[in-house]
Coordinates of C-alpha atoms in Angstrom, one line a residue:
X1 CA 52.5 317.2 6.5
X2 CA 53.5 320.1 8.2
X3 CA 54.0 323.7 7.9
X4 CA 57.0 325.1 8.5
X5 CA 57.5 327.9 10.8
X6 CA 57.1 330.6 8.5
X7 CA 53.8 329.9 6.8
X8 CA 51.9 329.0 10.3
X9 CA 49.7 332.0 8.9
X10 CA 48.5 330.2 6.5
X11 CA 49.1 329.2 3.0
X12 CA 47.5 332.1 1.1
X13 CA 49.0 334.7 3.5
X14 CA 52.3 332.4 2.7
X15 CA 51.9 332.9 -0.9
X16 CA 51.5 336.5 -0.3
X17 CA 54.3 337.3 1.1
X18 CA 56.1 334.5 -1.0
X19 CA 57.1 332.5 1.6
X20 CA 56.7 328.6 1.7
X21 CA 54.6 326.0 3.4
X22 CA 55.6 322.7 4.0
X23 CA 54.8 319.2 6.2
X24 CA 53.5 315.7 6.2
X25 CA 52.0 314.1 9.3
X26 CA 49.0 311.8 10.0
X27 CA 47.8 313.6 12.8
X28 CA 45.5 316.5 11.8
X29 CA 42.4 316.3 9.6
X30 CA 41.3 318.4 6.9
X31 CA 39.8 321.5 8.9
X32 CA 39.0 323.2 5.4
X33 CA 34.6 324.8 5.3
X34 CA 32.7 323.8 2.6
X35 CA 33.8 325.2 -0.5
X36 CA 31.0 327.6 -2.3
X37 CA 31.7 329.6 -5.6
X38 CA 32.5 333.2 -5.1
X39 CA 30.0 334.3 -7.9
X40 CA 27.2 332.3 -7.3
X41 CA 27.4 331.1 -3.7
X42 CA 26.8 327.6 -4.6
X43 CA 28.5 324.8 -3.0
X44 CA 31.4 323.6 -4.7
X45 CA 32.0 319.9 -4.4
X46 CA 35.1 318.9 -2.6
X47 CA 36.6 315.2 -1.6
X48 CA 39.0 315.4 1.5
X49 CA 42.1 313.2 0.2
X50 CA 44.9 311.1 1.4
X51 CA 48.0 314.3 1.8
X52 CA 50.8 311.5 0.7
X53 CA 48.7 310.9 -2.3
X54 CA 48.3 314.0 -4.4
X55 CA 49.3 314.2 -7.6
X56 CA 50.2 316.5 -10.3
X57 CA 47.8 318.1 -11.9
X58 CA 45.2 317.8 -8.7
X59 CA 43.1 320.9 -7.4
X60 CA 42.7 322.0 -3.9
X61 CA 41.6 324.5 -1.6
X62 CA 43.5 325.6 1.6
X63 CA 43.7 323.9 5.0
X64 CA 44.5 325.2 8.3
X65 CA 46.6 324.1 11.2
X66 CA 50.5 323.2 10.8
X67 CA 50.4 319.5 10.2
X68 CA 48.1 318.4 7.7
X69 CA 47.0 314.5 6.8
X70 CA 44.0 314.9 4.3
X71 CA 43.5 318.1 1.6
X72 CA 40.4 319.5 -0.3
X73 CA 40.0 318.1 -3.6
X74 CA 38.2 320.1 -6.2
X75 CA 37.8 319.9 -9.9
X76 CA 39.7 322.7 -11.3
X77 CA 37.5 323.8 -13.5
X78 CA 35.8 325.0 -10.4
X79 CA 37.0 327.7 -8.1
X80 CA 40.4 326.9 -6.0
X81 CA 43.2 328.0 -4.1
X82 CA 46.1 325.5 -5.3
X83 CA 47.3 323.1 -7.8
X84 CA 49.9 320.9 -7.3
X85 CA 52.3 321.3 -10.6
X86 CA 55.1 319.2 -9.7
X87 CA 56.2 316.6 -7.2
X88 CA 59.0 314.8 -6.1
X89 CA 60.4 312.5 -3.6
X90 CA 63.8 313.2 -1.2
X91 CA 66.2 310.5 -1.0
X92 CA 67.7 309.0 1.6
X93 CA 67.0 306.9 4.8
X94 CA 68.2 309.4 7.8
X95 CA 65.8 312.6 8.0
X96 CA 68.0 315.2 7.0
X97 CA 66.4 317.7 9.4
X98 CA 63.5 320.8 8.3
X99 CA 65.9 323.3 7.0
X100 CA 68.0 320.9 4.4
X101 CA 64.1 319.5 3.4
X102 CA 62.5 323.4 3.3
X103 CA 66.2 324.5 0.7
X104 CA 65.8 321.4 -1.6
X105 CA 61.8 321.8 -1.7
X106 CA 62.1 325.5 -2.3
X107 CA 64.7 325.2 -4.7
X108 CA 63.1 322.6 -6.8
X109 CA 59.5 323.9 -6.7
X110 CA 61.6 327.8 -7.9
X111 CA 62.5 325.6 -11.1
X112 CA 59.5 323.4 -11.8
X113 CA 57.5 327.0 -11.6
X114 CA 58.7 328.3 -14.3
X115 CA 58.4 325.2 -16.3
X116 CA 54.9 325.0 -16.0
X117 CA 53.8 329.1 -16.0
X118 CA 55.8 329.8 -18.5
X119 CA 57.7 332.5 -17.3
X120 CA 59.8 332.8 -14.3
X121 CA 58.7 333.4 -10.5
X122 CA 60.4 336.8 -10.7
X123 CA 58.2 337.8 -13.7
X124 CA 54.8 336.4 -12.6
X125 CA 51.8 337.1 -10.7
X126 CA 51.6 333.5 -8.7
X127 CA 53.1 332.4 -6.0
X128 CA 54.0 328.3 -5.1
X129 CA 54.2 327.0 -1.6
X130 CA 54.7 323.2 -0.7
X131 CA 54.1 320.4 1.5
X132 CA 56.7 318.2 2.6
X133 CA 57.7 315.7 4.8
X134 CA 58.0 315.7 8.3
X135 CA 60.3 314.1 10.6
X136 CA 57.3 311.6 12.4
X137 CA 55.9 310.7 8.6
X138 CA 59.7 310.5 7.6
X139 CA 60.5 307.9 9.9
X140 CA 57.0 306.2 10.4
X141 CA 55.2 306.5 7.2
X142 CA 58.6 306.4 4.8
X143 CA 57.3 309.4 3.7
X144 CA 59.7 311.5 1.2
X145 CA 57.2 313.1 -1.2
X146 CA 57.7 317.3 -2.0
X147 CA 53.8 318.4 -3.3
X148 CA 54.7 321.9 -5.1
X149 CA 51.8 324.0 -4.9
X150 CA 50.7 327.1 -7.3
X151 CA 48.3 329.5 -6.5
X152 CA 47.3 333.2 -6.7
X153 CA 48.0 335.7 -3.4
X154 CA 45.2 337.8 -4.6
X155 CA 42.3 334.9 -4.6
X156 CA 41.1 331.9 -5.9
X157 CA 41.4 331.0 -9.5
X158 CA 39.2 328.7 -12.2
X159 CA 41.0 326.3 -14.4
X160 CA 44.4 325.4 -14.5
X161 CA 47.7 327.7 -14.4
X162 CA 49.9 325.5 -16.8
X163 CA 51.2 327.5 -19.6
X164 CA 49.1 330.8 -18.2
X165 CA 52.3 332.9 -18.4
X166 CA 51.6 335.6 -16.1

Protein backbone atom coordinates (compact mmCIF):
# COMPACT_ATOMS: atom_id res chain seq x y z
CA UNK A 1 0.00 0.00 0.00
CA UNK A 2 0.82 3.39 -0.55
CA UNK A 3 0.30 6.79 0.76
CA UNK A 4 -1.00 9.10 -1.25
CA UNK A 5 0.51 12.43 -1.78
CA UNK A 6 -1.03 14.26 0.88
CA UNK A 7 -0.34 12.12 3.89
CA UNK A 8 3.59 11.55 2.93
CA UNK A 9 3.93 13.22 6.52
CA UNK A 10 2.71 10.63 8.04
CA UNK A 11 -0.43 9.14 9.16
CA UNK A 12 -0.88 10.81 12.57
CA UNK A 13 0.10 14.25 11.18
CA UNK A 14 -2.64 13.03 8.36
CA UNK A 15 -5.16 12.51 10.85
CA UNK A 16 -4.36 15.80 12.22
CA UNK A 17 -5.05 17.76 9.76
CA UNK A 18 -7.82 15.28 8.52
CA UNK A 19 -6.40 14.34 5.52
CA UNK A 20 -6.13 10.63 4.27
CA UNK A 21 -3.56 8.05 3.81
CA UNK A 22 -3.74 5.43 1.44
CA UNK A 23 -1.54 2.49 -0.66
CA UNK A 24 -0.84 -1.14 -1.09
CA UNK A 25 2.55 -2.39 -2.42
CA UNK A 26 4.88 -5.32 -1.61
CA UNK A 27 7.82 -3.38 -1.61
CA UNK A 28 8.46 -1.66 1.74
CA UNK A 29 8.75 -3.34 5.16
CA UNK A 30 7.28 -2.43 8.30
CA UNK A 31 9.84 0.40 9.45
CA UNK A 32 7.62 0.90 12.73
CA UNK A 33 10.28 0.99 16.62
CA UNK A 34 9.32 -1.22 19.13
CA UNK A 35 6.24 -0.32 20.64
CA UNK A 36 6.56 0.62 24.55
CA UNK A 37 3.59 1.96 26.76
CA UNK A 38 3.52 5.58 27.30
CA UNK A 39 2.87 5.10 31.21
CA UNK A 40 5.06 2.55 32.09
CA UNK A 41 7.77 2.33 29.41
CA UNK A 42 7.34 -1.22 29.03
CA UNK A 43 7.46 -2.90 25.69
CA UNK A 44 4.34 -3.50 24.11
CA UNK A 45 4.14 -6.60 22.09
CA UNK A 46 3.68 -6.12 18.43
CA UNK A 47 3.50 -8.76 15.28
CA UNK A 48 4.47 -7.12 11.88
CA UNK A 49 1.41 -8.53 9.52
CA UNK A 50 0.64 -9.17 5.95
CA UNK A 51 -0.89 -5.22 4.79
CA UNK A 52 -3.54 -7.13 2.34
CA UNK A 53 -4.62 -9.11 5.31
CA UNK A 54 -5.94 -6.88 8.03
CA UNK A 55 -9.06 -7.13 9.21
CA UNK A 56 -11.75 -5.33 11.05
CA UNK A 57 -11.53 -4.98 14.31
CA UNK A 58 -7.39 -5.33 14.28
CA UNK A 59 -5.01 -2.87 16.14
CA UNK A 60 -1.99 -1.17 14.94
CA UNK A 61 0.54 1.28 15.38
CA UNK A 62 1.91 3.63 12.62
CA UNK A 63 4.38 2.95 9.83
CA UNK A 64 6.53 5.21 7.91
CA UNK A 65 7.43 5.51 4.27
CA UNK A 66 4.74 5.90 1.39
CA UNK A 67 4.32 2.32 0.32
CA UNK A 68 3.77 -0.07 2.98
CA UNK A 69 3.60 -4.14 2.78
CA UNK A 70 3.54 -5.31 6.47
CA UNK A 71 1.76 -3.18 9.62
CA UNK A 72 2.26 -3.33 13.55
CA UNK A 73 -0.12 -5.57 15.15
CA UNK A 74 -1.02 -4.91 18.73
CA UNK A 75 -3.71 -6.03 21.05
CA UNK A 76 -5.95 -3.22 21.59
CA UNK A 77 -6.26 -3.44 24.85
CA UNK A 78 -2.82 -2.09 24.81
CA UNK A 79 -1.68 1.31 23.73
CA UNK A 80 -2.18 2.18 19.70
CA UNK A 81 -2.36 4.47 16.99
CA UNK A 82 -5.22 2.81 14.64
CA UNK A 83 -7.96 0.39 14.27
CA UNK A 84 -9.13 -0.71 11.27
CA UNK A 85 -13.24 -0.30 11.53
CA UNK A 86 -14.26 -1.17 8.24
CA UNK A 87 -12.99 -2.61 4.96
CA UNK A 88 -13.94 -3.05 1.59
CA UNK A 89 -12.84 -4.19 -1.74
CA UNK A 90 -13.10 -1.89 -5.25
CA UNK A 91 -14.46 -3.51 -8.13
CA UNK A 92 -13.38 -3.88 -11.36
CA UNK A 93 -10.42 -5.29 -13.47
CA UNK A 94 -8.82 -1.86 -15.09
CA UNK A 95 -7.06 0.32 -12.25
CA UNK A 96 -9.19 3.19 -12.17
CA UNK A 97 -6.25 5.50 -11.40
CA UNK A 98 -5.30 7.16 -7.46
CA UNK A 99 -7.74 9.96 -7.53
CA UNK A 100 -11.13 7.83 -8.46
CA UNK A 101 -9.55 5.05 -5.68
CA UNK A 102 -8.57 8.09 -2.85
CA UNK A 103 -12.88 9.64 -3.58
CA UNK A 104 -14.48 6.20 -3.25
CA UNK A 105 -12.06 5.22 -0.15
CA UNK A 106 -12.68 8.60 1.46
CA UNK A 107 -16.17 8.57 0.83
CA UNK A 108 -16.90 5.20 2.17
CA UNK A 109 -14.58 5.32 5.24
CA UNK A 110 -16.72 9.25 5.89
CA UNK A 111 -19.87 6.75 6.23
CA UNK A 112 -18.55 3.67 7.90
CA UNK A 113 -17.17 6.42 10.66
CA UNK A 114 -19.95 7.34 11.90
CA UNK A 115 -21.43 3.90 11.97
CA UNK A 116 -19.02 2.63 14.29
CA UNK A 117 -18.27 6.13 16.62
CA UNK A 118 -21.48 6.80 16.99
CA UNK A 119 -21.65 10.12 15.93
CA UNK A 120 -20.59 11.81 12.89
CA UNK A 121 -16.89 12.87 11.72
CA UNK A 122 -18.04 16.49 11.95
CA UNK A 123 -19.02 16.05 15.66
CA UNK A 124 -16.12 13.90 16.86
CA UNK A 125 -12.72 14.06 18.24
CA UNK A 126 -11.10 11.15 15.83
CA UNK A 127 -9.92 11.20 12.76
CA UNK A 128 -9.90 7.98 9.97
CA UNK A 129 -7.27 7.68 7.29
CA UNK A 130 -6.90 4.51 4.88
CA UNK A 131 -4.84 2.25 3.04
CA UNK A 132 -5.58 1.35 -0.36
CA UNK A 133 -4.51 -0.09 -3.37
CA UNK A 134 -1.98 0.76 -5.52
CA UNK A 135 -1.62 0.54 -9.12
CA UNK A 136 1.63 -2.21 -9.04
CA UNK A 137 -0.54 -4.40 -6.16
CA UNK A 138 -3.68 -3.61 -8.39
CA UNK A 139 -2.40 -5.23 -11.37
CA UNK A 140 0.18 -7.78 -9.75
CA UNK A 141 -1.24 -8.81 -6.58
CA UNK A 142 -5.22 -8.35 -7.62
CA UNK A 143 -5.25 -6.28 -4.85
CA UNK A 144 -8.67 -4.19 -4.41
CA UNK A 145 -8.97 -4.11 -0.61
CA UNK A 146 -9.83 -0.28 1.21
CA UNK A 147 -8.50 -0.81 5.17
CA UNK A 148 -10.32 2.31 6.96
CA UNK A 149 -8.38 3.36 9.79
CA UNK A 150 -9.55 5.24 13.16
CA UNK A 151 -7.44 6.90 15.34
CA UNK A 152 -6.85 9.99 17.62
CA UNK A 153 -4.69 13.21 16.28
CA UNK A 154 -3.86 13.97 19.76
CA UNK A 155 -2.06 10.37 20.69
CA UNK A 156 -2.43 6.95 21.13
CA UNK A 157 -5.47 5.35 22.63
CA UNK A 158 -6.26 1.97 24.82
CA UNK A 159 -9.15 -0.19 23.79
CA UNK A 160 -11.30 0.00 21.07
CA UNK A 161 -13.29 3.21 19.59
CA UNK A 162 -16.57 1.39 18.55
CA UNK A 163 -19.48 3.00 19.95
CA UNK A 164 -17.09 5.62 22.01
CA UNK A 165 -19.20 8.54 20.62
CA UNK A 166 -16.94 11.35 20.90
Amino acid sequence: MATSPLSRVGIAAALALGLTLSGCTALFPSSAPPATDSQTGEEITQTDTDVFSLSVGQCLNDTEGTEVSEVPLVDCADEHDFEVYSDFEISGDEFPGADAIDTQADAECLTAFEQFVGISYDNSVYGYTYFTPTEGSWTDGNDRLVSCLIGDPNGKVTGTLKGIAK
